Short mmCIF file of C-alpha atoms in Angstrom, two decimals:
data_model
loop_
_atom_site.label_atom_id
_atom_site.label_comp_id
_atom_site.label_asym_id
_atom_site.label_seq_id
_atom_site.Cartn_x
_atom_site.Cartn_y
_atom_site.Cartn_z
CA UNK E 1 -83.57 241.31 155.29
CA UNK E 2 -85.28 238.08 154.21
CA UNK E 3 -84.75 234.71 155.79
CA UNK E 4 -82.99 233.47 152.64
CA UNK E 5 -80.33 236.17 152.70
CA UNK E 6 -77.10 234.87 154.12
CA UNK E 7 -74.33 236.80 155.78
CA UNK E 8 -72.46 236.64 152.47
CA UNK E 9 -75.48 238.19 150.72
CA UNK E 10 -75.62 241.02 153.32
CA UNK E 11 -71.93 241.69 152.94
CA UNK E 12 -72.29 241.88 149.19
CA UNK E 13 -75.19 244.31 149.47
CA UNK E 14 -73.14 246.48 151.80
CA UNK E 15 -70.22 246.49 149.39
CA UNK E 16 -72.41 247.45 146.44
CA UNK E 17 -74.21 250.20 148.35
CA UNK E 18 -70.93 251.66 149.61
CA UNK E 19 -69.28 251.63 146.18
CA UNK E 20 -72.32 253.20 144.49
CA UNK E 21 -72.78 255.91 147.12
CA UNK E 22 -69.09 256.85 146.86
CA UNK E 23 -68.87 256.90 143.05
CA UNK E 24 -72.27 257.27 141.39
CA UNK E 25 -72.42 261.04 141.41
CA UNK E 26 -69.33 261.26 139.23
CA UNK E 27 -71.12 259.41 136.44
CA UNK E 28 -74.79 260.35 136.73
CA UNK E 29 -74.93 263.58 134.76
CA UNK E 30 -75.95 264.54 131.25
CA UNK E 31 -72.35 264.59 129.82
CA UNK E 32 -72.13 260.81 130.54
CA UNK E 33 -75.73 259.84 129.73
CA UNK E 34 -75.94 257.76 126.54
CA UNK E 35 -72.81 255.76 127.30
CA UNK E 36 -71.74 253.04 129.62
CA UNK E 37 -69.13 254.76 131.87
CA UNK E 38 -66.23 252.34 131.66
CA UNK E 39 -64.65 253.49 134.94
CA UNK E 40 -68.02 252.55 136.63
CA UNK E 41 -68.06 249.22 134.81
CA UNK E 42 -64.48 248.55 136.08
CA UNK E 43 -65.60 249.32 139.65
CA UNK E 44 -68.43 246.80 139.23
CA UNK E 45 -65.84 244.33 137.95
CA UNK E 46 -63.70 244.85 141.02
CA UNK E 47 -66.60 243.64 143.11
CA UNK E 48 -66.96 240.61 140.92
CA UNK E 49 -70.29 241.72 139.50
CA UNK E 50 -69.31 241.30 135.85
CA UNK E 51 -68.48 237.61 136.25
CA UNK E 52 -71.60 236.37 138.15
CA UNK E 53 -72.50 233.95 135.32
CA UNK E 54 -68.90 232.90 134.48
CA UNK E 55 -67.32 229.70 135.88
CA UNK E 56 -64.50 230.15 138.37
CA UNK E 57 -61.96 228.58 135.99
CA UNK E 58 -62.47 231.55 133.74
CA UNK E 59 -62.29 234.18 136.36
CA UNK E 60 -65.89 234.40 137.36
CA UNK E 61 -67.86 233.60 140.50
CA UNK E 62 -70.64 231.44 138.91
CA UNK E 63 -73.16 232.76 141.47
CA UNK E 64 -76.65 231.29 141.81
CA UNK E 65 -79.70 233.06 140.58
CA UNK E 66 -80.76 234.13 144.07
CA UNK E 67 -77.42 235.91 144.56
CA UNK E 68 -77.72 237.55 141.14
CA UNK E 69 -81.24 238.73 142.04
CA UNK E 70 -79.98 240.40 145.23
CA UNK E 71 -77.07 242.01 143.38
CA UNK E 72 -79.41 243.54 140.75
CA UNK E 73 -81.90 244.66 143.43
CA UNK E 74 -79.15 246.61 145.26
CA UNK E 75 -77.73 248.08 142.01
CA UNK E 76 -81.25 249.27 140.95
CA UNK E 77 -81.78 250.69 144.35
CA UNK E 78 -78.86 253.07 143.65
CA UNK E 79 -79.47 253.61 139.91
CA UNK E 80 -81.27 251.55 137.32
CA UNK E 81 -78.76 252.14 134.58
CA UNK E 82 -75.86 250.12 135.96
CA UNK E 83 -78.32 247.37 137.00
CA UNK E 84 -79.53 247.08 133.43
CA UNK E 85 -76.22 247.02 131.58
CA UNK E 86 -74.75 244.64 134.20
CA UNK E 87 -77.70 242.35 133.75
CA UNK E 88 -77.34 242.26 130.02
CA UNK E 89 -73.61 241.79 130.23
CA UNK E 90 -74.00 238.85 132.62
CA UNK E 91 -76.79 237.30 130.45
CA UNK E 92 -74.45 237.42 127.41
CA UNK E 93 -71.56 235.95 129.40
CA UNK E 94 -73.82 233.23 130.77
CA UNK E 95 -75.02 232.29 127.21
CA UNK E 96 -71.42 232.05 126.06
CA UNK E 97 -70.54 229.93 129.09
CA UNK E 98 -73.51 227.63 128.46
CA UNK E 99 -73.46 227.28 124.77
CA UNK E 100 -69.93 228.15 123.77
CA UNK E 101 -67.02 225.84 122.93
CA UNK E 102 -63.70 225.70 124.72
CA UNK E 103 -62.11 228.28 122.45
CA UNK E 104 -64.88 230.74 122.90
CA UNK E 105 -64.72 230.23 126.63
CA UNK E 106 -61.03 231.02 126.65
CA UNK E 107 -61.25 233.96 124.26
CA UNK E 108 -64.14 235.80 125.79
CA UNK E 109 -65.05 234.68 129.35
CA UNK E 110 -61.91 235.78 131.25
CA UNK E 111 -62.03 239.25 129.67
CA UNK E 112 -65.82 239.56 130.37
CA UNK E 113 -65.27 238.56 133.96
CA UNK E 114 -62.48 241.20 134.47
CA UNK E 115 -64.52 243.92 132.86
CA UNK E 116 -62.21 244.27 129.86
CA UNK E 117 -65.06 243.27 127.56
CA UNK E 118 -68.64 244.50 127.76
CA UNK E 119 -71.34 242.33 126.20
CA UNK E 120 -74.55 243.25 124.47
CA UNK E 121 -77.60 241.19 123.30
CA UNK E 122 -78.71 241.99 119.73
CA UNK E 123 -82.03 240.27 119.13
CA UNK E 124 -84.74 242.91 118.69
CA UNK E 125 -85.48 244.34 115.27
CA UNK E 126 -87.79 247.11 114.05
CA UNK E 127 -90.40 244.46 113.05
CA UNK E 128 -89.38 241.64 115.45
CA UNK E 129 -89.83 242.54 119.08
CA UNK E 130 -92.07 240.22 121.09
CA UNK E 131 -92.25 237.99 118.01
CA UNK E 132 -88.48 237.35 117.84
CA UNK E 133 -88.90 234.36 115.59
CA UNK E 134 -89.90 236.70 112.77
CA UNK E 135 -86.49 238.45 112.65
CA UNK E 136 -85.07 239.16 109.16
CA UNK E 137 -81.34 239.79 109.79
CA UNK E 138 -79.56 237.27 107.65
CA UNK E 139 -76.24 235.35 107.88
CA UNK E 140 -75.19 233.78 104.57
CA UNK E 141 -72.40 231.12 104.47
CA UNK E 142 -69.32 232.15 102.47
CA UNK E 143 -66.55 229.57 102.71
CA UNK E 144 -65.51 229.30 106.36
CA UNK E 145 -67.27 232.57 107.22
CA UNK E 146 -70.74 234.10 107.47
CA UNK E 147 -71.81 237.47 106.02
CA UNK E 148 -74.37 239.16 108.24
CA UNK E 149 -76.82 241.87 107.06
CA UNK E 150 -79.61 243.50 108.98
CA UNK E 151 -80.66 245.99 111.57
CA UNK E 152 -81.18 245.69 115.33
CA UNK E 153 -82.84 248.19 117.53
CA UNK E 154 -83.17 249.13 121.19
CA UNK E 155 -79.89 247.39 121.96
CA UNK E 156 -78.64 247.94 125.48
CA UNK E 157 -75.01 249.16 125.63
CA UNK E 158 -74.91 249.58 121.85
CA UNK E 159 -71.99 251.86 121.02
CA UNK E 160 -70.19 251.03 124.32
CA UNK E 161 -70.20 247.25 123.98
CA UNK E 162 -67.10 245.28 122.87
CA UNK E 163 -69.08 242.30 121.53
CA UNK E 164 -72.63 241.58 120.42
CA UNK E 165 -74.59 238.38 120.48
CA UNK E 166 -76.28 238.79 117.07
CA UNK E 167 -79.19 236.58 116.11
CA UNK E 168 -79.57 236.07 112.37
CA UNK E 169 -81.52 233.89 109.99
CA UNK E 170 -79.50 231.05 108.52
CA UNK E 171 -82.30 228.75 107.56
CA UNK E 172 -86.09 228.41 107.21
CA UNK E 173 -88.61 230.91 108.53
CA UNK E 174 -89.57 230.86 112.14
CA UNK E 175 -87.48 229.99 115.19
CA UNK E 176 -85.81 226.87 113.65
CA UNK E 177 -83.89 228.87 111.08
CA UNK E 178 -82.05 231.30 113.49
CA UNK E 179 -78.41 231.14 114.58
CA UNK E 180 -76.43 233.15 117.11
CA UNK E 181 -73.07 234.73 116.40
CA UNK E 182 -70.50 236.46 118.65
CA UNK E 183 -69.67 239.63 116.71
CA UNK E 184 -66.90 241.90 117.91
CA UNK E 185 -67.78 245.58 117.81
CA UNK E 186 -64.61 246.19 115.77
CA UNK E 187 -65.88 244.02 112.87
CA UNK E 188 -65.97 245.89 109.58
CA UNK E 189 -69.49 246.81 108.49
CA UNK E 190 -70.97 247.53 111.96
CA UNK E 191 -72.44 251.02 112.55
CA UNK E 192 -74.21 252.30 115.65
CA UNK E 193 -76.73 255.07 115.81
CA UNK E 194 -76.63 257.84 118.38
CA UNK E 195 -78.04 256.74 121.73
CA UNK E 196 -81.85 257.08 121.95
CA UNK E 197 -83.23 259.87 124.09
CA UNK E 198 -85.24 257.88 126.57
CA UNK E 199 -87.87 258.68 129.19
CA UNK E 200 -85.47 257.51 131.99
CA UNK E 201 -82.75 255.12 132.80
CA UNK E 202 -80.10 257.48 131.34
CA UNK E 203 -77.07 255.53 132.46
CA UNK E 204 -78.00 252.53 130.36
CA UNK E 205 -77.87 253.54 126.65
CA UNK E 206 -79.85 251.94 123.89
CA UNK E 207 -79.23 252.41 120.16
CA UNK E 208 -79.70 250.78 116.79
CA UNK E 209 -77.04 248.51 115.31
CA UNK E 210 -76.75 248.21 111.55
CA UNK E 211 -74.82 245.28 110.05
CA UNK E 212 -73.74 245.64 106.43
CA UNK E 213 -71.77 242.71 104.98
CA UNK E 214 -70.24 241.97 108.35
CA UNK E 215 -67.93 238.94 107.94
CA UNK E 216 -67.35 236.64 110.94
CA UNK E 217 -65.57 233.38 111.05
CA UNK E 218 -67.63 230.21 111.51
CA UNK E 219 -65.75 229.82 114.76
CA UNK E 220 -67.83 232.75 116.10
CA UNK E 221 -71.07 230.72 115.73
CA UNK E 222 -72.48 230.25 119.29
CA UNK E 223 -74.12 226.81 119.70
CA UNK E 224 -75.56 224.83 116.83
CA UNK E 225 -76.31 226.10 113.40
CA UNK E 226 -80.03 227.08 113.33
CA UNK E 227 -80.06 226.63 117.12
CA UNK E 228 -79.95 230.33 117.92
CA UNK E 229 -83.60 230.66 118.92
CA UNK E 230 -83.03 228.12 121.71
CA UNK E 231 -79.99 230.17 122.76
CA UNK E 232 -82.12 233.25 123.00
CA UNK E 233 -84.93 231.52 124.89
CA UNK E 234 -82.50 230.03 127.43
CA UNK E 235 -81.60 233.52 128.47
CA UNK E 236 -85.06 234.96 128.71
CA UNK E 237 -86.17 233.48 132.07
CA UNK E 238 -83.07 234.73 133.75
CA UNK E 239 -83.51 238.13 132.13
CA UNK E 240 -87.06 238.37 133.41
CA UNK E 241 -86.05 237.52 136.95
CA UNK E 242 -83.39 240.19 136.69
CA UNK E 243 -85.92 242.79 135.50
CA UNK E 244 -88.19 241.78 138.42
CA UNK E 245 -85.24 242.37 140.81
CA UNK E 246 -84.60 245.80 139.16
CA UNK E 247 -88.23 246.71 139.85
CA UNK E 248 -87.95 245.64 143.46
CA UNK E 249 -84.87 247.78 143.96
CA UNK E 250 -86.55 250.84 142.46
CA UNK E 251 -89.79 250.23 144.45
CA UNK E 252 -87.86 249.74 147.72
CA UNK E 253 -86.10 253.09 147.17
CA UNK E 254 -89.31 254.83 146.37
CA UNK E 255 -91.05 253.49 149.40
CA UNK E 256 -88.24 254.58 151.64
CA UNK E 257 -88.39 258.10 150.35
CA UNK E 258 -92.17 258.20 150.78
CA UNK E 259 -91.92 256.81 154.34
CA UNK E 260 -89.40 259.46 155.28
CA UNK E 261 -91.57 262.19 153.88
CA UNK E 262 -94.84 261.15 155.58
CA UNK E 263 -93.11 260.73 158.97
CA UNK E 264 -91.43 264.06 158.80
CA UNK E 265 -93.96 266.39 157.09
CA UNK E 266 -96.73 267.86 159.12
CA UNK E 267 -100.20 269.20 158.13
CA UNK E 268 -103.05 270.23 160.39
CA UNK E 269 -100.83 269.87 163.49
CA UNK E 270 -99.76 266.22 162.87
CA UNK E 271 -97.42 264.25 160.62
CA UNK E 272 -99.26 263.15 157.53
CA UNK E 273 -98.25 259.65 158.28
CA UNK E 274 -100.59 259.71 161.25
CA UNK E 275 -103.64 260.05 158.92
CA UNK E 276 -105.45 256.78 158.30
CA UNK E 277 -105.76 257.38 154.56
CA UNK E 278 -102.02 257.72 154.27
CA UNK E 279 -101.45 254.68 156.38
CA UNK E 280 -103.68 252.63 154.18
CA UNK E 281 -101.66 253.75 151.05
CA UNK E 282 -98.35 252.82 152.81
CA UNK E 283 -99.74 249.51 153.85
CA UNK E 284 -100.83 248.62 150.30
CA UNK E 285 -97.41 249.64 148.88
CA UNK E 286 -95.53 247.64 151.49
CA UNK E 287 -97.60 244.56 150.81
CA UNK E 288 -97.11 244.88 147.06
CA UNK E 289 -93.35 245.25 147.49
CA UNK E 290 -93.07 242.26 149.81
CA UNK E 291 -95.17 240.04 147.50
CA UNK E 292 -93.05 241.09 144.50
CA UNK E 293 -89.83 240.28 146.34
CA UNK E 294 -91.07 236.88 147.41
CA UNK E 295 -92.35 236.08 143.94
CA UNK E 296 -89.05 237.04 142.43
CA UNK E 297 -87.25 234.85 144.97
CA UNK E 298 -89.52 231.92 144.09
CA UNK E 299 -88.63 232.34 140.40
CA UNK E 300 -84.97 232.51 141.18
CA UNK E 301 -85.21 229.42 143.35
CA UNK E 302 -86.90 227.46 140.56
CA UNK E 303 -84.05 228.34 138.31
CA UNK E 304 -81.45 227.25 140.79
CA UNK E 305 -83.26 223.97 141.27
CA UNK E 306 -83.22 223.30 137.56
CA UNK E 307 -86.98 222.92 137.56
CA UNK E 308 -88.73 222.04 134.24
CA UNK E 309 -88.30 224.80 131.71
CA UNK E 310 -92.07 225.52 131.52
CA UNK E 311 -92.30 225.93 135.29
CA UNK E 312 -89.25 228.26 135.29
CA UNK E 313 -90.76 230.29 132.38
CA UNK E 314 -94.12 230.76 134.15
CA UNK E 315 -92.50 231.71 137.47
CA UNK E 316 -90.19 234.18 135.78
CA UNK E 317 -93.03 235.73 133.84
CA UNK E 318 -95.10 235.98 137.05
CA UNK E 319 -92.29 237.69 138.86
CA UNK E 320 -91.45 240.05 136.01
CA UNK E 321 -95.10 241.07 135.45
CA UNK E 322 -96.09 241.47 139.09
CA UNK E 323 -92.87 243.15 140.25
CA UNK E 324 -92.79 245.71 137.45
CA UNK E 325 -96.50 246.55 137.72
CA UNK E 326 -96.00 246.87 141.49
CA UNK E 327 -92.92 249.15 141.00
CA UNK E 328 -94.99 251.36 138.71
CA UNK E 329 -97.77 251.63 141.30
CA UNK E 330 -95.34 252.13 144.23
CA UNK E 331 -93.33 254.88 142.47
CA UNK E 332 -96.46 256.65 141.22
CA UNK E 333 -97.96 256.64 144.73
CA UNK E 334 -94.67 257.80 146.17
CA UNK E 335 -94.84 260.87 143.95
CA UNK E 336 -98.36 261.38 145.27
CA UNK E 337 -97.35 260.99 148.90
CA UNK E 338 -94.67 263.62 148.53
CA UNK E 339 -97.19 266.07 147.18
CA UNK E 340 -95.75 268.94 145.18
CA UNK E 341 -92.21 267.79 146.12
CA UNK E 342 -92.85 264.49 144.34
CA UNK E 343 -93.03 266.34 141.01
CA UNK E 344 -89.70 268.06 141.57
CA UNK E 345 -86.56 266.37 140.25
CA UNK E 346 -84.43 267.14 143.39
CA UNK E 347 -86.53 264.71 145.42
CA UNK E 348 -85.82 261.72 143.23
CA UNK E 349 -89.16 259.94 143.06
CA UNK E 350 -90.30 261.26 139.74
CA UNK E 351 -87.13 259.67 138.30
CA UNK E 352 -87.95 256.31 139.87
CA UNK E 353 -91.42 256.49 138.35
CA UNK E 354 -89.98 257.17 134.82
CA UNK E 355 -87.51 254.31 135.26
CA UNK E 356 -90.21 251.87 136.47
CA UNK E 357 -92.20 252.44 133.24
CA UNK E 358 -89.39 251.00 131.19
CA UNK E 359 -89.46 247.79 133.20
CA UNK E 360 -93.02 247.07 132.17
CA UNK E 361 -91.89 246.98 128.53
CA UNK E 362 -88.39 245.42 128.33
CA UNK E 363 -87.76 241.64 128.37
CA UNK E 364 -91.24 241.12 126.94
CA UNK E 365 -94.09 243.47 127.71
CA UNK E 366 -96.37 242.66 130.56
CA UNK E 367 -99.06 241.80 128.12
CA UNK E 368 -96.79 239.11 126.69
CA UNK E 369 -96.02 237.88 130.28
CA UNK E 370 -99.75 237.51 130.95
CA UNK E 371 -100.09 235.56 127.70
CA UNK E 372 -97.29 233.22 128.70
CA UNK E 373 -98.75 232.64 132.16
CA UNK E 374 -102.27 232.14 130.93
CA UNK E 375 -101.24 229.82 128.11
CA UNK E 376 -99.34 227.51 130.44
CA UNK E 377 -102.07 227.57 133.05
CA UNK E 378 -104.64 226.54 130.48
CA UNK E 379 -102.35 223.60 129.51
CA UNK E 380 -102.50 222.51 133.18
CA UNK E 381 -98.89 223.40 134.08
CA UNK E 382 -99.63 224.61 137.66
#
C-alpha cells in the first residue's frame, strides 16, 4: 500500500482481486483466446470498471487518473488481457466524453458504461505506426455522409468491439488533415481478419480492420473536421500511464512469485533466499518496481492536476518507458530465480515475461518514448 491509496482504493483493489480470482479460470483457455469474453466484460462493468472515464450523468464514475492507474495495475496483476481491453475501452469512452456532442454522449456513453458496448481505437496502419500522422485511410465527403476506405492493423478488441474510433484523412497531408469518426461495427463494408497469434496476452485480441466504402453520417464525426490528430494525441498520455500501470501489475506478480520461490526452495542446506547473490537480485528488482510505481503515480497526478500538456506528455513517457523496461527485467529475472521451474508454464512467470515484452512496444515503442523525453528536455521543459 502506498501513502496515496485511500480506503476506497483498497476496497476497489479487493473487489477486483476477488472477482478475478473467482472467475478468470473460466475464460483463460485456448477456446476463448482471440476474443473478448463478453461475460467477463460484463463482470468488469458490474464493478464500474467500464465507465471510469464517463461522467456520472451518463452512468459512469468519472474517476481520476490515479484511481484508473490502480484499477489497471490490479487487473494486470491477475491477467494482462482484461487490463488491456478495459484500458482501450475506457480511452475510447473518455475521448467521446471529451470531444463528442450531446447526441453522441446520449447515444454511446450510457451503453459503454454499462458494458453493452465495447469500444476500440483504430489508428495504426501497416505503414503508419509511430508516425501516425502519415496514415492513408481516407474519408471522402458525400452529401451528409463520409465514405471511409483503408486498412487498420493491430487493433485491440477488433472483431469483438461494437464501435471503433477510426482516424481517416479528410484533408491535407500530415496531422492537420486527419479526422476521427465513430464507426459502428455493424456498418456495411467493415471486415475483420482473424485474431493475430501473439507471443502473449491471449485474452486481449488484436486483428486488422478493413474498411471498404464504409458510409457513416456526418453526425458520427468526433470533434472538429480535420481535428482528429488532436483527438488521438489527447488520449495518448493517458494510454501511456495505463500501460505503465499494466507493467507494474505484471512486475508485482512476478516479484511475489519469485519471493515465494526463494524463501521456500533450499539448496546446500539453506533457502536460496539466504544467499547474498540472490538477495542482491531481489533488492534490485524491488527497487525497480517501487521506482516504476512512483513514477507512474507522478504521471497520473500531473494529469489530474491539468498540468501543461508538454509536462504531462513527458511524465507519461517516462512512466511508460521506465515501468515497461522494469517489468521486462523483473519478469526475466523472476524466471531466472525459479531456475528450471521458471521455464515451465505451470509456474506462471514465463507468461508474465512474454506479456511484459508487449508493453515495451504498444502505445509507442520505448525508443519513441525516449525521443519524446529527450526532445522536450533539450527544449528546456524540465
